Short mmCIF file of C-alpha atoms in Angstrom, two decimals:
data_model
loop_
_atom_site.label_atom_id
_atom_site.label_comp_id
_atom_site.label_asym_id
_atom_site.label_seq_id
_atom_site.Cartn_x
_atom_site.Cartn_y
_atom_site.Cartn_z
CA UNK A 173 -63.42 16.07 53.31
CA UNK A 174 -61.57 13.00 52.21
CA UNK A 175 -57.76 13.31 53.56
CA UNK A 176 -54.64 11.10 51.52
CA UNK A 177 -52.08 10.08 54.31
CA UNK A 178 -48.63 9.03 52.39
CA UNK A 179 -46.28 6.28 53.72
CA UNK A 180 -43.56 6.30 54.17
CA UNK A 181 -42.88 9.90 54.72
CA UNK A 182 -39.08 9.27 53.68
CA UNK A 183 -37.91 5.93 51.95
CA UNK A 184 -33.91 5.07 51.28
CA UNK A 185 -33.63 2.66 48.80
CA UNK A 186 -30.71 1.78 46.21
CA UNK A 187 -30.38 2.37 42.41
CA UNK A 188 -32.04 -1.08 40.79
CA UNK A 189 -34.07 -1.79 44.09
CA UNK A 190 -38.02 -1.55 43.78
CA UNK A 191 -39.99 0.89 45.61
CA UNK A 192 -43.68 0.89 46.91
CA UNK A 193 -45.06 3.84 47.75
CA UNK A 194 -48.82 4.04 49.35
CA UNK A 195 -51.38 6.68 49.96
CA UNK A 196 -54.60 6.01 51.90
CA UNK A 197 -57.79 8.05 51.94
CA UNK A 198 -59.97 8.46 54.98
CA UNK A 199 -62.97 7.09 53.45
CA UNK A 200 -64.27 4.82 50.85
CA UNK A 201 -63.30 7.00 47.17
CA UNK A 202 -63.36 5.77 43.59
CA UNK A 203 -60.17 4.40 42.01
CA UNK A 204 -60.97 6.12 38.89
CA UNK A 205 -59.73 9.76 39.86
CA UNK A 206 -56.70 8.56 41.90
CA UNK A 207 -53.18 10.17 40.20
CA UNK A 208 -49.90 10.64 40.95
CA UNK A 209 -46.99 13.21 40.58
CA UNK A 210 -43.27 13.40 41.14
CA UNK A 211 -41.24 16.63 41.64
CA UNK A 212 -37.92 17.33 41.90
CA UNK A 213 -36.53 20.10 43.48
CA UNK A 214 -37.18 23.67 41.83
CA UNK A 215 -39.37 21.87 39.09
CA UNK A 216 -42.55 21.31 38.94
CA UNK A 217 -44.51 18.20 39.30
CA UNK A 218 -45.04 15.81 36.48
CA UNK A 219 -48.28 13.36 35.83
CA UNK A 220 -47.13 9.91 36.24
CA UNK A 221 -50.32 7.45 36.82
CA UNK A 222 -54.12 8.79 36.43
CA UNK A 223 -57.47 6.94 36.58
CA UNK A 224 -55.52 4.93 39.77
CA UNK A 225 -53.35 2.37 36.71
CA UNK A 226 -52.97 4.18 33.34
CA UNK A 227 -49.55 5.61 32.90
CA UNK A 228 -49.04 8.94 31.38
CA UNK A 229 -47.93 10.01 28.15
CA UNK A 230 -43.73 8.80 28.05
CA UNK A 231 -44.02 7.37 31.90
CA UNK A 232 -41.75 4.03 31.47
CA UNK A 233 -43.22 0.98 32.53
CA UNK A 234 -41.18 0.61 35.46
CA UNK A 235 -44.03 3.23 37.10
CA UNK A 236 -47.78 1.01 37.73
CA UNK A 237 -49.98 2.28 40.20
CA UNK A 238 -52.95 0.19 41.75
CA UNK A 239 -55.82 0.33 44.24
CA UNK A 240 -57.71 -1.85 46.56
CA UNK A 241 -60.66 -0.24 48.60
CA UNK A 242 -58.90 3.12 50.39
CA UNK A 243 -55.41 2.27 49.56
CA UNK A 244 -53.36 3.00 46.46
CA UNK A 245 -49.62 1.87 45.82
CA UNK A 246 -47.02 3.40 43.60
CA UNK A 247 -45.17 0.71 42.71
CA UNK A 248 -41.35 1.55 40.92
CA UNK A 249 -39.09 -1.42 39.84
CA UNK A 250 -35.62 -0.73 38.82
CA UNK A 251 -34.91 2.41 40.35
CA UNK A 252 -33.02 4.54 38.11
CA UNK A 253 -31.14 7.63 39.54
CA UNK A 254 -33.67 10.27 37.93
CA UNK A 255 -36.43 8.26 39.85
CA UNK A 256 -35.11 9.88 43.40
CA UNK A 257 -37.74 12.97 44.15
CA UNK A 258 -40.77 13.41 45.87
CA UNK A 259 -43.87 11.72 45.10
CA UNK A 260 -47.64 13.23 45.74
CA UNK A 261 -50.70 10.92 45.26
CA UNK A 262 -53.57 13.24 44.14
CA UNK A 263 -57.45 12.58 44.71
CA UNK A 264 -60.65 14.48 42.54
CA UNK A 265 -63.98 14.04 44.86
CA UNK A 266 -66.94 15.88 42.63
CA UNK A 267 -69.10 16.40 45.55
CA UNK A 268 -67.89 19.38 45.97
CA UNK A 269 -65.57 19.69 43.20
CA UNK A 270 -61.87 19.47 45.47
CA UNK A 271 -58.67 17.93 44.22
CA UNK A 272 -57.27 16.71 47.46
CA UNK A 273 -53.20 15.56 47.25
CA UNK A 274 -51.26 14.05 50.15
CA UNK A 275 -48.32 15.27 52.06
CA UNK A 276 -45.31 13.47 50.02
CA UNK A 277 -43.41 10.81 49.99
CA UNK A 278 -39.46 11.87 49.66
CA UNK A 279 -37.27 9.00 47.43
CA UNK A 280 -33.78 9.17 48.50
CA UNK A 281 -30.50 7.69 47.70
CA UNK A 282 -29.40 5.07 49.99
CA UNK B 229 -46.25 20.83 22.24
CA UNK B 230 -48.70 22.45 24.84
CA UNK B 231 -47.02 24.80 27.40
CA UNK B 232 -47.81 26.91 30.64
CA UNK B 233 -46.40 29.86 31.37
CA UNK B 234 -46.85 31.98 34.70
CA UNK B 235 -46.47 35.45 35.06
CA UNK B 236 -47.00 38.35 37.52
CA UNK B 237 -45.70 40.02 40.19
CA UNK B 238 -43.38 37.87 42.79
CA UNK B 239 -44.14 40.20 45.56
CA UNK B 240 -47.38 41.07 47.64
CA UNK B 241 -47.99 43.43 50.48
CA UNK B 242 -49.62 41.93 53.29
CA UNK B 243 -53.60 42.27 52.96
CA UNK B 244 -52.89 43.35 49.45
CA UNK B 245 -54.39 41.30 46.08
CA UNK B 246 -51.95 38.58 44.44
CA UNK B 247 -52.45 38.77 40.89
CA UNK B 248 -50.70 36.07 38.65
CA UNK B 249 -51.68 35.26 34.46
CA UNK B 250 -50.72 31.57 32.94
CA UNK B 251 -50.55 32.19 29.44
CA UNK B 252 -51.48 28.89 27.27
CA UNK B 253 -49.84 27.67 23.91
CA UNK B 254 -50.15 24.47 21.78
CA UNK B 255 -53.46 24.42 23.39
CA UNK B 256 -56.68 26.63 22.84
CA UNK B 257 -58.40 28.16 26.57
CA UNK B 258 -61.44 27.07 25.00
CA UNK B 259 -60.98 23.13 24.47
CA UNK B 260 -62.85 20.46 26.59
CA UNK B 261 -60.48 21.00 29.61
CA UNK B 262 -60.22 22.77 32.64
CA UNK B 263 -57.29 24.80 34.06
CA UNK B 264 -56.05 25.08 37.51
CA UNK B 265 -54.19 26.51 40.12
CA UNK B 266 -52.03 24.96 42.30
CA UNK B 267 -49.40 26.43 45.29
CA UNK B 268 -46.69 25.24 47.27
CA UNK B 269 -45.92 27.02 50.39
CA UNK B 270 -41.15 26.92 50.50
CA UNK B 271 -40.69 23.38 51.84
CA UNK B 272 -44.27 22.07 52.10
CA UNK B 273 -46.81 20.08 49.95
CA UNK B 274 -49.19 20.88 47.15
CA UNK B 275 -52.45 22.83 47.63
CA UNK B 276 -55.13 22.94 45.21
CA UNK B 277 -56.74 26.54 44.32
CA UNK B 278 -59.36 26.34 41.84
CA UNK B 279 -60.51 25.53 38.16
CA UNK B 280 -61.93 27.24 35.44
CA UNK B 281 -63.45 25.89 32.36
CA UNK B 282 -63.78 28.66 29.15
CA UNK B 283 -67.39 29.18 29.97
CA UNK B 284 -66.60 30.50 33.00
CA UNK B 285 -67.86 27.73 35.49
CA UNK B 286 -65.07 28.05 38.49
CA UNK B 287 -64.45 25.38 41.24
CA UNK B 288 -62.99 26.95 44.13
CA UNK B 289 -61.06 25.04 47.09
CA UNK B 290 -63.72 25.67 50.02
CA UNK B 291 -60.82 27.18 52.33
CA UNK B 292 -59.42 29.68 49.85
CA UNK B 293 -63.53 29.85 48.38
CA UNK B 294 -63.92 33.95 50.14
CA UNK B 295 -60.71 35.22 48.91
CA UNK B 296 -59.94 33.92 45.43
CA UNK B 297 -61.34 34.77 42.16
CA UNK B 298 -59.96 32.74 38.65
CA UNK B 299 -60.95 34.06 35.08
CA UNK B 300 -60.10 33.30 31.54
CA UNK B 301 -59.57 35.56 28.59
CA UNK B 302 -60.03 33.95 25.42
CA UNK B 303 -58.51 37.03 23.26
CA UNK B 304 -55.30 36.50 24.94
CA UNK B 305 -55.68 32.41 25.70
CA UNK B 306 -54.49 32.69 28.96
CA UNK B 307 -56.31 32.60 32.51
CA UNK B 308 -55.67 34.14 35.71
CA UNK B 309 -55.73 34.07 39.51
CA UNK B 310 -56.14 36.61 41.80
CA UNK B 311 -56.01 36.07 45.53
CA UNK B 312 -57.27 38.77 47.95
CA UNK B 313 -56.26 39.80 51.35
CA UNK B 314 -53.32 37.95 51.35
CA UNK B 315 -51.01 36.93 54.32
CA UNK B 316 -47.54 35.30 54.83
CA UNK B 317 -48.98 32.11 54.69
CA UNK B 318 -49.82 32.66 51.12
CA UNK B 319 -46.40 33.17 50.50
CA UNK B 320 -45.63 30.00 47.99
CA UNK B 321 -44.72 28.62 44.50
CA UNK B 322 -47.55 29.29 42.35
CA UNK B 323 -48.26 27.15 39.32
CA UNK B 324 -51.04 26.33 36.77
CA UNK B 325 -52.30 23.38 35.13
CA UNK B 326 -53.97 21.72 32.79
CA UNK B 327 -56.79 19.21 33.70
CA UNK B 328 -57.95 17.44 30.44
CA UNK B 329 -61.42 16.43 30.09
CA UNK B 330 -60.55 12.59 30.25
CA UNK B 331 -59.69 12.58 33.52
CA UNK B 332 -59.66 14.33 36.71
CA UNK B 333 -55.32 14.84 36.84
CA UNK B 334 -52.98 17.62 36.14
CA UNK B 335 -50.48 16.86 32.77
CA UNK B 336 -49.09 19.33 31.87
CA UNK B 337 -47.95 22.32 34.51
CA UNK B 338 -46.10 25.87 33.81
CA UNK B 339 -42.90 26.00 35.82
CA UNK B 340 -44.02 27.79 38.58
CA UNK B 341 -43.49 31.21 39.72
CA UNK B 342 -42.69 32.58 43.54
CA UNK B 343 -44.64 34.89 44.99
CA UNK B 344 -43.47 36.67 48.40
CA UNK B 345 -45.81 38.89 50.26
CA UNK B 346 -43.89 40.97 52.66
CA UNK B 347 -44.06 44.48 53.30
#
């Protein structure tokens, strides 16, 4: 069973500061069904980057995801005030069929 | 534009059945996708359920696998969850998703609905 470990669990950064946010899988997965998700509170969450790099439908460009081997980054430029939630990376394996997401990472306001 | 809406009860008695419906619109139950089920226990992470596609074929997370059963209902284009001997633990936000055929992520989600079980 392939587990995503988020880092940092908490990050304080500043409105118009960049953010990198990474999520590692135990073992060797394909980029290609690698997605992730922020929520705010009492909402629920919202597609930002699928397939590892391919924004969703209205995500600005100031959201790009990438991959290299077990680890995937969120990247966020220009944080906007909106931008402060929590962010889940997400992972399909089809062998079994299991969508596997990791713990969190929490965006707050410096 | 396509929407999700859960529904059912937001209370369960311990070792009781959870029962919850997500009705679809702007969307037909019987398109190339699959639909999901996702919870989130007050304060924690998300937890994968199971899938459906209209045929019937289900996907069940291997831990839930013995007490969960998903459906669809193509009069009504909606689908539905129903979790069996439940605990406190399964107290959690329920939601369900859409999982288009293109890919293997979530766009678009109902809002969610709480379900307590408590006697």
């Amino acid at each position: 069973e392939i587990v995503l470990t988020q880092s940092p669990g908490t990050l304080s950064l500043s409105p118009g500061e960049s953010a990198t946010l990474s999520c590692r899988a135990s073992q060797s997965v394909s980029s290609s069904p690698l997605s992730w998700y922020q929520q705010k509170p009492g909402q629920a969450p919202r597609l930002l980057i699928y397939s590892a790099s391919s924004r969703a439908t209205g995500i600005p460009d100031r959201f790009s995801g990438s991959a290299s081997g077990t680890d995937f980054t969120l990247t966020i430029s220009r944080l906007e005030p909106e931008d402060f939630a929590v962010y889940y990376c997400q992972h399909y394996g089809s062998s079994p069929p299991m969508y596997t997401f990791g713990q969190g990472t929490k965006l707050e306001i410096k | 534009q396509v929407q999700l809406q859960e529904s059912g009860p937001g209370l369960a008695k311990p070792s009781g059945t959870l029962s919850l419906s997500c009705a679809v619109s702007g969307d037909s139950i019987s398109s190339n996708n699959w639909w999901t089920w996702v919870r989130q226990p007050p304060g924690k992470g998300l937890e994968w359920i199971g899938e459906i596609f209209h045929s019937g074929t289900t996907n069940y997370n291997p831990s839930l696998r013995s007490r969960v059963s998903i459906s669809v209902d193509k009069s009504k284009n909606h689908f539905s969850l129903q979790l069996s001997s439940v605990t406190a633990a399964d107290t959690a936000f329920y939601f369900c998703a859409r999982i288009p055929s293109y890919s293997s992520c979530m766009d678009i989600w109902g809002q969610g609905t709480t379900v307590t079980v408590s006697s």
